[in-house]
PDB file of N, CA and C in Angstrom:
ATOM      1  N   MET G 157      18.559  63.616 -20.520  1.00 48.00           N
ATOM      2  CA  MET G 157      18.891  62.416 -21.238  1.00 48.00           C
ATOM      3  C   MET G 157      19.656  61.431 -20.382  1.00 48.00           C
ATOM      4  N   THR G 158      20.429  61.942 -19.494  1.00 57.00           N
ATOM      5  CA  THR G 158      21.181  61.035 -18.644  1.00 57.00           C
ATOM      6  C   THR G 158      20.276  60.285 -17.680  1.00 57.00           C
ATOM      7  N   ASP G 159      19.162  60.935 -17.325  1.00 62.00           N
ATOM      8  CA  ASP G 159      18.214  60.238 -16.450  1.00 62.00           C
ATOM      9  C   ASP G 159      17.623  59.027 -17.147  1.00 62.00           C
ATOM     10  N   MET G 160      17.332  59.151 -18.409  1.00 67.00           N
ATOM     11  CA  MET G 160      16.743  58.038 -19.159  1.00 67.00           C
ATOM     12  C   MET G 160      17.746  56.918 -19.337  1.00 67.00           C
ATOM     13  N   SER G 161      18.998  57.250 -19.571  1.00 72.00           N
ATOM     14  CA  SER G 161      19.998  56.205 -19.753  1.00 72.00           C
ATOM     15  C   SER G 161      20.261  55.477 -18.441  1.00 72.00           C
ATOM     16  N   THR G 162      20.265  56.174 -17.319  1.00 78.00           N
ATOM     17  CA  THR G 162      20.444  55.506 -16.026  1.00 78.00           C
ATOM     18  C   THR G 162      19.222  54.688 -15.677  1.00 78.00           C
ATOM     19  N   ASP G 163      18.045  55.205 -16.039  1.00 80.00           N
ATOM     20  CA  ASP G 163      16.818  54.437 -15.777  1.00 80.00           C
ATOM     21  C   ASP G 163      16.817  53.139 -16.572  1.00 80.00           C
ATOM     22  N   SER G 164      17.226  53.226 -17.847  1.00 84.00           N
ATOM     23  CA  SER G 164      17.224  52.020 -18.678  1.00 84.00           C
ATOM     24  C   SER G 164      18.308  51.044 -18.218  1.00 84.00           C
ATOM     25  N   SER G 165      19.458  51.567 -17.769  1.00 88.00           N
ATOM     26  CA  SER G 165      20.499  50.653 -17.280  1.00 88.00           C
ATOM     27  C   SER G 165      20.066  50.005 -15.974  1.00 88.00           C
ATOM     28  N   GLN G 166      19.365  50.778 -15.141  1.00 89.00           N
ATOM     29  CA  GLN G 166      18.850  50.190 -13.896  1.00 89.00           C
ATOM     30  C   GLN G 166      17.766  49.158 -14.205  1.00 89.00           C
ATOM     31  N   GLU G 167      16.939  49.470 -15.200  1.00 89.00           N
ATOM     32  CA  GLU G 167      15.891  48.519 -15.614  1.00 89.00           C
ATOM     33  C   GLU G 167      16.528  47.229 -16.113  1.00 89.00           C
ATOM     34  N   ALA G 168      17.575  47.355 -16.919  1.00 90.00           N
ATOM     35  CA  ALA G 168      18.259  46.178 -17.451  1.00 90.00           C
ATOM     36  C   ALA G 168      18.898  45.386 -16.323  1.00 90.00           C
ATOM     37  N   ARG G 169      19.490  46.119 -15.396  1.00 91.00           N
ATOM     38  CA  ARG G 169      20.120  45.442 -14.247  1.00 91.00           C
ATOM     39  C   ARG G 169      19.068  44.708 -13.412  1.00 91.00           C
ATOM     40  N   LEU G 170      17.961  45.357 -13.147  1.00 92.00           N
ATOM     41  CA  LEU G 170      16.867  44.718 -12.391  1.00 92.00           C
ATOM     42  C   LEU G 170      16.331  43.500 -13.144  1.00 92.00           C
ATOM     43  N   GLN G 171      16.258  43.617 -14.454  1.00 93.00           N
ATOM     44  CA  GLN G 171      15.774  42.502 -15.262  1.00 93.00           C
ATOM     45  C   GLN G 171      16.733  41.309 -15.151  1.00 93.00           C
ATOM     46  N   ARG G 172      18.038  41.557 -15.191  1.00 93.00           N
ATOM     47  CA  ARG G 172      19.026  40.483 -15.038  1.00 93.00           C
ATOM     48  C   ARG G 172      18.926  39.843 -13.652  1.00 93.00           C
ATOM     49  N   ILE G 173      18.736  40.685 -12.643  1.00 94.00           N
ATOM     50  CA  ILE G 173      18.585  40.151 -11.281  1.00 94.00           C
ATOM     51  C   ILE G 173      17.327  39.284 -11.184  1.00 94.00           C
ATOM     52  N   GLU G 174      16.235  39.752 -11.774  1.00 94.00           N
ATOM     53  CA  GLU G 174      14.992  38.967 -11.761  1.00 94.00           C
ATOM     54  C   GLU G 174      15.183  37.640 -12.486  1.00 94.00           C
ATOM     55  N   ASN G 175      15.873  37.670 -13.630  1.00 94.00           N
ATOM     56  CA  ASN G 175      16.132  36.429 -14.368  1.00 94.00           C
ATOM     57  C   ASN G 175      16.954  35.457 -13.523  1.00 94.00           C
ATOM     58  N   LYS G 176      17.978  35.991 -12.849  1.00 94.00           N
ATOM     59  CA  LYS G 176      18.803  35.139 -11.996  1.00 94.00           C
ATOM     60  C   LYS G 176      17.986  34.574 -10.838  1.00 94.00           C
ATOM     61  N   LEU G 177      17.123  35.388 -10.265  1.00 95.00           N
ATOM     62  CA  LEU G 177      16.259  34.908  -9.171  1.00 95.00           C
ATOM     63  C   LEU G 177      15.295  33.836  -9.671  1.00 95.00           C
ATOM     64  N   ASP G 178      14.781  34.006 -10.892  1.00 94.00           N
ATOM     65  CA  ASP G 178      13.898  32.997 -11.483  1.00 94.00           C
ATOM     66  C   ASP G 178      14.652  31.679 -11.673  1.00 94.00           C
ATOM     67  N   LYS G 179      15.865  31.761 -12.182  1.00 95.00           N
ATOM     68  CA  LYS G 179      16.671  30.554 -12.369  1.00 95.00           C
ATOM     69  C   LYS G 179      16.979  29.896 -11.031  1.00 95.00           C
ATOM     70  N   LEU G 180      17.276  30.709 -10.020  1.00 95.00           N
ATOM     71  CA  LEU G 180      17.556  30.191  -8.687  1.00 95.00           C
ATOM     72  C   LEU G 180      16.322  29.513  -8.099  1.00 95.00           C
ATOM     73  N   SER G 181      15.178  30.106  -8.320  1.00 95.00           N
ATOM     74  CA  SER G 181      13.917  29.523  -7.855  1.00 95.00           C
ATOM     75  C   SER G 181      13.668  28.174  -8.528  1.00 95.00           C
ATOM     76  N   GLU G 182      13.904  28.093  -9.832  1.00 95.00           N
ATOM     77  CA  GLU G 182      13.754  26.828 -10.553  1.00 95.00           C
ATOM     78  C   GLU G 182      14.729  25.782 -10.028  1.00 95.00           C
ATOM     79  N   ALA G 183      15.954  26.216  -9.736  1.00 95.00           N
ATOM     80  CA  ALA G 183      16.957  25.287  -9.219  1.00 95.00           C
ATOM     81  C   ALA G 183      16.518  24.728  -7.859  1.00 95.00           C
ATOM     82  N   PHE G 184      15.978  25.578  -7.000  1.00 95.00           N
ATOM     83  CA  PHE G 184      15.501  25.107  -5.693  1.00 95.00           C
ATOM     84  C   PHE G 184      14.329  24.142  -5.847  1.00 95.00           C
ATOM     85  N   THR G 185      13.468  24.409  -6.806  1.00 96.00           N
ATOM     86  CA  THR G 185      12.337  23.505  -7.054  1.00 96.00           C
ATOM     87  C   THR G 185      12.844  22.139  -7.507  1.00 96.00           C
ATOM     88  N   ILE G 186      13.785  22.141  -8.418  1.00 97.00           N
ATOM     89  CA  ILE G 186      14.372  20.885  -8.899  1.00 97.00           C
ATOM     90  C   ILE G 186      15.083  20.166  -7.765  1.00 97.00           C
ATOM     91  N   LEU G 187      15.797  20.908  -6.952  1.00 96.00           N
ATOM     92  CA  LEU G 187      16.504  20.321  -5.808  1.00 96.00           C
ATOM     93  C   LEU G 187      15.522  19.679  -4.831  1.00 96.00           C
ATOM     94  N   ALA G 188      14.390  20.316  -4.597  1.00 96.00           N
ATOM     95  CA  ALA G 188      13.373  19.752  -3.702  1.00 96.00           C
ATOM     96  C   ALA G 188      12.817  18.449  -4.279  1.00 96.00           C
ATOM     97  N   ARG G 189      12.580  18.423  -5.577  1.00 96.00           N
ATOM     98  CA  ARG G 189      12.087  17.189  -6.218  1.00 96.00           C
ATOM     99  C   ARG G 189      13.105  16.061  -6.100  1.00 96.00           C
ATOM    100  N   VAL G 190      14.368  16.392  -6.336  1.00 97.00           N
ATOM    101  CA  VAL G 190      15.426  15.389  -6.233  1.00 97.00           C
ATOM    102  C   VAL G 190      15.512  14.858  -4.804  1.00 97.00           C
ATOM    103  N   GLU G 191      15.403  15.752  -3.837  1.00 97.00           N
ATOM    104  CA  GLU G 191      15.454  15.341  -2.434  1.00 97.00           C
ATOM    105  C   GLU G 191      14.287  14.405  -2.097  1.00 97.00           C
ATOM    106  N   GLU G 192      13.096  14.713  -2.610  1.00 97.00           N
ATOM    107  CA  GLU G 192      11.941  13.833  -2.385  1.00 97.00           C
ATOM    108  C   GLU G 192      12.178  12.460  -2.992  1.00 97.00           C
ATOM    109  N   LYS G 193      12.748  12.420  -4.192  1.00 96.00           N
ATOM    110  CA  LYS G 193      13.031  11.136  -4.838  1.00 96.00           C
ATOM    111  C   LYS G 193      14.056  10.346  -4.040  1.00 96.00           C
ATOM    112  N   ILE G 194      15.064  11.020  -3.526  1.00 97.00           N
ATOM    113  CA  ILE G 194      16.086  10.337  -2.726  1.00 97.00           C
ATOM    114  C   ILE G 194      15.468   9.782  -1.451  1.00 97.00           C
ATOM    115  N   MET G 195      14.624  10.573  -0.801  1.00 97.00           N
ATOM    116  CA  MET G 195      13.966  10.094   0.423  1.00 97.00           C
ATOM    117  C   MET G 195      13.087   8.886   0.122  1.00 97.00           C
ATOM    118  N   SER G 196      12.376   8.936  -0.990  1.00 97.00           N
ATOM    119  CA  SER G 196      11.533   7.819  -1.390  1.00 97.00           C
ATOM    120  C   SER G 196      12.371   6.580  -1.662  1.00 97.00           C
ATOM    121  N   SER G 197      13.482   6.765  -2.336  1.00 97.00           N
ATOM    122  CA  SER G 197      14.381   5.634  -2.624  1.00 97.00           C
ATOM    123  C   SER G 197      14.947   5.055  -1.339  1.00 97.00           C
ATOM    124  N   ASN G 198      15.331   5.909  -0.413  1.00 97.00           N
ATOM    125  CA  ASN G 198      15.856   5.430   0.864  1.00 97.00           C
ATOM    126  C   ASN G 198      14.805   4.641   1.634  1.00 97.00           C
ATOM    127  N   THR G 199      13.561   5.095   1.581  1.00 97.00           N
ATOM    128  CA  THR G 199      12.475   4.375   2.250  1.00 97.00           C
ATOM    129  C   THR G 199      12.297   2.994   1.622  1.00 97.00           C
ATOM    130  N   ARG G 200      12.324   2.928   0.298  1.00 97.00           N
ATOM    131  CA  ARG G 200      12.197   1.641  -0.385  1.00 97.00           C
ATOM    132  C   ARG G 200      13.367   0.726  -0.057  1.00 97.00           C
ATOM    133  N   ILE G 201      14.567   1.280  -0.004  1.00 97.00           N
ATOM    134  CA  ILE G 201      15.750   0.474   0.316  1.00 97.00           C
ATOM    135  C   ILE G 201      15.641  -0.068   1.740  1.00 97.00           C
ATOM    136  N   ASP G 202      15.194   0.769   2.681  1.00 97.00           N
ATOM    137  CA  ASP G 202      15.025   0.307   4.063  1.00 97.00           C
ATOM    138  C   ASP G 202      14.017  -0.832   4.132  1.00 97.00           C
ATOM    139  N   ARG G 203      12.921  -0.707   3.388  1.00 97.00           N
ATOM    140  CA  ARG G 203      11.893  -1.755   3.379  1.00 97.00           C
ATOM    141  C   ARG G 203      12.450  -3.051   2.782  1.00 97.00           C
ATOM    142  N   LEU G 204      13.200  -2.931   1.691  1.00 97.00           N
ATOM    143  CA  LEU G 204      13.789  -4.110   1.066  1.00 97.00           C
ATOM    144  C   LEU G 204      14.803  -4.781   1.985  1.00 97.00           C
ATOM    145  N   GLU G 205      15.586  -3.981   2.710  1.00 97.00           N
ATOM    146  CA  GLU G 205      16.539  -4.553   3.660  1.00 97.00           C
ATOM    147  C   GLU G 205      15.812  -5.306   4.768  1.00 97.00           C
ATOM    148  N   PHE G 206      14.703  -4.733   5.249  1.00 97.00           N
ATOM    149  CA  PHE G 206      13.907  -5.401   6.288  1.00 97.00           C
ATOM    150  C   PHE G 206      13.361  -6.728   5.772  1.00 97.00           C
ATOM    151  N   ARG G 207      12.824  -6.702   4.558  1.00 97.00           N
ATOM    152  CA  ARG G 207      12.279  -7.934   3.986  1.00 97.00           C
ATOM    153  C   ARG G 207      13.378  -8.965   3.742  1.00 97.00           C
ATOM    154  N   TYR G 208      14.553  -8.519   3.330  1.00 97.00           N
ATOM    155  CA  TYR G 208      15.685  -9.423   3.126  1.00 97.00           C
ATOM    156  C   TYR G 208      16.096 -10.076   4.441  1.00 97.00           C
ATOM    157  N   ASP G 209      16.144  -9.274   5.510  1.00 97.00           N
ATOM    158  CA  ASP G 209      16.493  -9.823   6.823  1.00 97.00           C
ATOM    159  C   ASP G 209      15.473 -10.863   7.274  1.00 97.00           C
ATOM    160  N   GLU G 210      14.182 -10.583   7.037  1.00 97.00           N
ATOM    161  CA  GLU G 210      13.147 -11.563   7.379  1.00 97.00           C
ATOM    162  C   GLU G 210      13.322 -12.844   6.573  1.00 97.00           C
ATOM    163  N   ALA G 211      13.577 -12.711   5.287  1.00 97.00           N
ATOM    164  CA  ALA G 211      13.759 -13.884   4.427  1.00 97.00           C
ATOM    165  C   ALA G 211      14.972 -14.686   4.883  1.00 97.00           C
ATOM    166  N   GLU G 212      16.027 -14.001   5.294  1.00 97.00           N
ATOM    167  CA  GLU G 212      17.232 -14.680   5.755  1.00 97.00           C
ATOM    168  C   GLU G 212      16.947 -15.467   7.038  1.00 97.00           C
ATOM    169  N   ARG G 213      16.174 -14.857   7.964  1.00 97.00           N
ATOM    170  CA  ARG G 213      15.799 -15.572   9.193  1.00 97.00           C
ATOM    171  C   ARG G 213      14.947 -16.798   8.872  1.00 97.00           C
ATOM    172  N   ASP G 214      13.991 -16.624   7.952  1.00 97.00           N
ATOM    173  CA  ASP G 214      13.142 -17.749   7.559  1.00 97.00           C
ATOM    174  C   ASP G 214      13.977 -18.858   6.925  1.00 97.00           C
ATOM    175  N   MET G 215      14.950 -18.482   6.115  1.00 97.00           N
ATOM    176  CA  MET G 215      15.799 -19.471   5.469  1.00 97.00           C
ATOM    177  C   MET G 215      16.628 -20.236   6.505  1.00 97.00           C
ATOM    178  N   ASP G 216      17.104 -19.527   7.520  1.00 96.00           N
ATOM    179  CA  ASP G 216      17.857 -20.204   8.580  1.00 96.00           C
ATOM    180  C   ASP G 216      16.976 -21.214   9.316  1.00 96.00           C
ATOM    181  N   LYS G 217      15.722 -20.841   9.581  1.00 96.00           N
ATOM    182  CA  LYS G 217      14.783 -21.778  10.220  1.00 96.00           C
ATOM    183  C   LYS G 217      14.562 -22.997   9.334  1.00 96.00           C
ATOM    184  N   ILE G 218      14.383 -22.749   8.040  1.00 97.00           N
ATOM    185  CA  ILE G 218      14.137 -23.845   7.100  1.00 97.00           C
ATOM    186  C   ILE G 218      15.353 -24.762   7.019  1.00 97.00           C
ATOM    187  N   LYS G 219      16.561 -24.187   7.078  1.00 95.00           N
ATOM    188  CA  LYS G 219      17.766 -25.013   7.067  1.00 95.00           C
ATOM    189  C   LYS G 219      17.780 -25.953   8.261  1.00 95.00           C
ATOM    190  N   GLY G 220      17.382 -25.444   9.425  1.00 94.00           N
ATOM    191  CA  GLY G 220      17.316 -26.289  10.616  1.00 94.00           C
ATOM    192  C   GLY G 220      16.296 -27.403  10.466  1.00 94.00           C
ATOM    193  N   ILE G 221      15.144 -27.073   9.924  1.00 96.00           N
ATOM    194  CA  ILE G 221      14.086 -28.071   9.723  1.00 96.00           C
ATOM    195  C   ILE G 221      14.535 -29.118   8.714  1.00 96.00           C
ATOM    196  N   VAL G 222      15.173 -28.684   7.640  1.00 96.00           N
ATOM    197  CA  VAL G 222      15.653 -29.612   6.616  1.00 96.00           C
ATOM    198  C   VAL G 222      16.710 -30.548   7.203  1.00 96.00           C
ATOM    199  N   GLY G 223      17.592 -30.015   8.013  1.00 93.00           N
ATOM    200  CA  GLY G 223      18.604 -30.855   8.649  1.00 93.00           C
ATOM    201  C   GLY G 223      17.974 -31.916   9.533  1.00 93.00           C
ATOM    202  N   TYR G 224      16.975 -31.514  10.321  1.00 94.00           N
ATOM    203  CA  TYR G 224      16.264 -32.477  11.169  1.00 94.00           C
ATOM    204  C   TYR G 224      15.550 -33.525  10.318  1.00 94.00           C
ATOM    205  N   ASN G 225      14.869 -33.086   9.275  1.00 95.00           N
ATOM    206  CA  ASN G 225      14.153 -34.020   8.395  1.00 95.00           C
ATOM    207  C   ASN G 225      15.121 -34.965   7.693  1.00 95.00           C
ATOM    208  N   GLN G 226      16.261 -34.479   7.306  1.00 95.00           N
ATOM    209  CA  GLN G 226      17.258 -35.308   6.635  1.00 95.00           C
ATOM    210  C   GLN G 226      17.738 -36.412   7.576  1.00 95.00           C
ATOM    211  N   GLN G 227      17.964 -36.077   8.827  1.00 95.00           N
ATOM    212  CA  GLN G 227      18.390 -37.067   9.807  1.00 95.00           C
ATOM    213  C   GLN G 227      17.291 -38.103  10.027  1.00 95.00           C
ATOM    214  N   THR G 228      16.044 -37.650  10.097  1.00 95.00           N
ATOM    215  CA  THR G 228      14.913 -38.561  10.293  1.00 95.00           C
ATOM    216  C   THR G 228      14.786 -39.513   9.110  1.00 95.00           C
ATOM    217  N   VAL G 229      14.934 -38.993   7.912  1.00 96.00           N
ATOM    218  CA  VAL G 229      14.831 -39.826   6.712  1.00 96.00           C
ATOM    219  C   VAL G 229      15.937 -40.874   6.699  1.00 96.00           C
ATOM    220  N   LYS G 230      17.140 -40.516   7.117  1.00 95.00           N
ATOM    221  CA  LYS G 230      18.237 -41.482   7.173  1.00 95.00           C
ATOM    222  C   LYS G 230      17.903 -42.625   8.119  1.00 95.00           C
ATOM    223  N   VAL G 231      17.364 -42.281   9.285  1.00 95.00           N
ATOM    224  CA  VAL G 231      17.021 -43.312  10.268  1.00 95.00           C
ATOM    225  C   VAL G 231      15.917 -44.214   9.726  1.00 95.00           C
ATOM    226  N   VAL G 232      14.883 -43.615   9.151  1.00 95.00           N
ATOM    227  CA  VAL G 232      13.769 -44.406   8.605  1.00 95.00           C
ATOM    228  C   VAL G 232      14.257 -45.272   7.450  1.00 95.00           C
ATOM    229  N   GLU G 233      15.124 -44.756   6.601  1.00 96.00           N
ATOM    230  CA  GLU G 233      15.640 -45.525   5.471  1.00 96.00           C
ATOM    231  C   GLU G 233      16.456 -46.728   5.971  1.00 96.00           C
ATOM    232  N   ARG G 234      17.283 -46.516   6.959  1.00 96.00           N
ATOM    233  CA  ARG G 234      18.068 -47.633   7.507  1.00 96.00           C
ATOM    234  C   ARG G 234      17.149 -48.685   8.117  1.00 96.00           C
ATOM    235  N   PHE G 235      16.148 -48.223   8.837  1.00 96.00           N
ATOM    236  CA  PHE G 235      15.195 -49.167   9.430  1.00 96.00           C
ATOM    237  C   PHE G 235      14.462 -49.946   8.332  1.00 96.00           C
ATOM    238  N   ALA G 236      14.100 -49.263   7.245  1.00 96.00           N
ATOM    239  CA  ALA G 236      13.413 -49.941   6.142  1.00 96.00           C
ATOM    240  C   ALA G 236      14.328 -50.989   5.511  1.00 96.00           C
ATOM    241  N   TRP G 237      15.600 -50.670   5.315  1.00 96.00           N
ATOM    242  CA  TRP G 237      16.525 -51.638   4.734  1.00 96.00           C
ATOM    243  C   TRP G 237      16.729 -52.841   5.673  1.00 96.00           C
ATOM    244  N   ILE G 238      16.742 -52.569   6.972  1.00 96.00           N
ATOM    245  CA  ILE G 238      16.848 -53.672   7.929  1.00 96.00           C
ATOM    246  C   ILE G 238      15.628 -54.581   7.809  1.00 96.00           C
ATOM    247  N   LEU G 239      14.434 -53.984   7.698  1.00 96.00           N
ATOM    248  CA  LEU G 239      13.205 -54.790   7.548  1.00 96.00           C
ATOM    249  C   LEU G 239      13.222 -55.586   6.248  1.00 96.00           C
ATOM    250  N   VAL G 240      13.657 -54.957   5.155  1.00 95.00           N
ATOM    251  CA  VAL G 240      13.703 -55.660   3.868  1.00 95.00           C
ATOM    252  C   VAL G 240      14.696 -56.818   3.953  1.00 95.00           C
ATOM    253  N   SER G 241      15.842 -56.569   4.556  1.00 95.00           N
ATOM    254  CA  SER G 241      16.849 -57.635   4.693  1.00 95.00           C
ATOM    255  C   SER G 241      16.318 -58.776   5.553  1.00 95.00           C
ATOM    256  N   ALA G 242      15.647 -58.440   6.641  1.00 95.00           N
ATOM    257  CA  ALA G 242      15.077 -59.470   7.512  1.00 95.00           C
ATOM    258  C   ALA G 242      14.000 -60.248   6.772  1.00 95.00           C
ATOM    259  N   LEU G 243      13.186 -59.557   5.995  1.00 95.00           N
ATOM    260  CA  LEU G 243      12.116 -60.225   5.233  1.00 95.00           C
ATOM    261  C   LEU G 243      12.721 -61.168   4.195  1.00 95.00           C
ATOM    262  N   VAL G 244      13.748 -60.706   3.483  1.00 94.00           N
ATOM    263  CA  VAL G 244      14.425 -61.568   2.506  1.00 94.00           C
ATOM    264  C   VAL G 244      15.033 -62.779   3.220  1.00 94.00           C
ATOM    265  N   GLY G 245      15.614 -62.560   4.387  1.00 94.00           N
ATOM    266  CA  GLY G 245      16.196 -63.665   5.157  1.00 94.00           C
ATOM    267  C   GLY G 245      15.152 -64.676   5.574  1.00 94.00           C
ATOM    268  N   VAL G 246      13.990 -64.202   6.003  1.00 94.00           N
ATOM    269  CA  VAL G 246      12.908 -65.105   6.416  1.00 94.00           C
ATOM    270  C   VAL G 246      12.393 -65.877   5.213  1.00 94.00           C
ATOM    271  N   VAL G 247      12.210 -65.191   4.088  1.00 93.00           N
ATOM    272  CA  VAL G 247      11.721 -65.866   2.880  1.00 93.00           C
ATOM    273  C   VAL G 247      12.730 -66.920   2.436  1.00 93.00           C
ATOM    274  N   MET G 248      13.997 -66.649   2.476  1.00 93.00           N
ATOM    275  CA  MET G 248      15.032 -67.633   2.080  1.00 93.00           C
ATOM    276  C   MET G 248      15.078 -68.805   3.058  1.00 93.00           C
ATOM    277  N   TYR G 249      14.815 -68.528   4.324  1.00 92.00           N
ATOM    278  CA  TYR G 249      14.830 -69.594   5.324  1.00 92.00           C
ATOM    279  C   TYR G 249      13.694 -70.599   5.046  1.00 92.00           C
ATOM    280  N   TYR G 250      12.514 -70.086   4.661  1.00 91.00           N
ATOM    281  CA  TYR G 250      11.366 -70.969   4.391  1.00 91.00           C
ATOM    282  C   TYR G 250      11.510 -71.689   3.070  1.00 91.00           C
ATOM    283  N   PHE G 251      12.239 -71.140   2.091  1.00 87.00           N
ATOM    284  CA  PHE G 251      12.402 -71.809   0.794  1.00 87.00           C
ATOM    285  C   PHE G 251      13.552 -72.787   0.787  1.00 87.00           C
ATOM    286  N   LYS G 252      14.227 -72.941   1.789  1.00 78.00           N
ATOM    287  CA  LYS G 252      15.383 -73.810   1.873  1.00 78.00           C
ATOM    288  C   LYS G 252      15.070 -75.244   1.838  1.00 78.00           C
TER     289      LYS G 252
END
């Protein structure tokens, strides 16, 4: 009878160990999935940072172009006002 009780206690112990190993296996599987998701997120973040840096460089170029265009428009506007003033002066000279 003692052999049967030790066999059943060993069986129960082995069963508990198997259950713990199953839980550990599930935990490792979940951990692997989480790690894959983190790696995927890091890859996406790296790509977004690269695209942000490109956009920032493009914006800096555009700022330079806008500054140049703004200066050109100021010069052209002043020249246009000079022409309008001269034209008004000529018209007033002839109507005198």
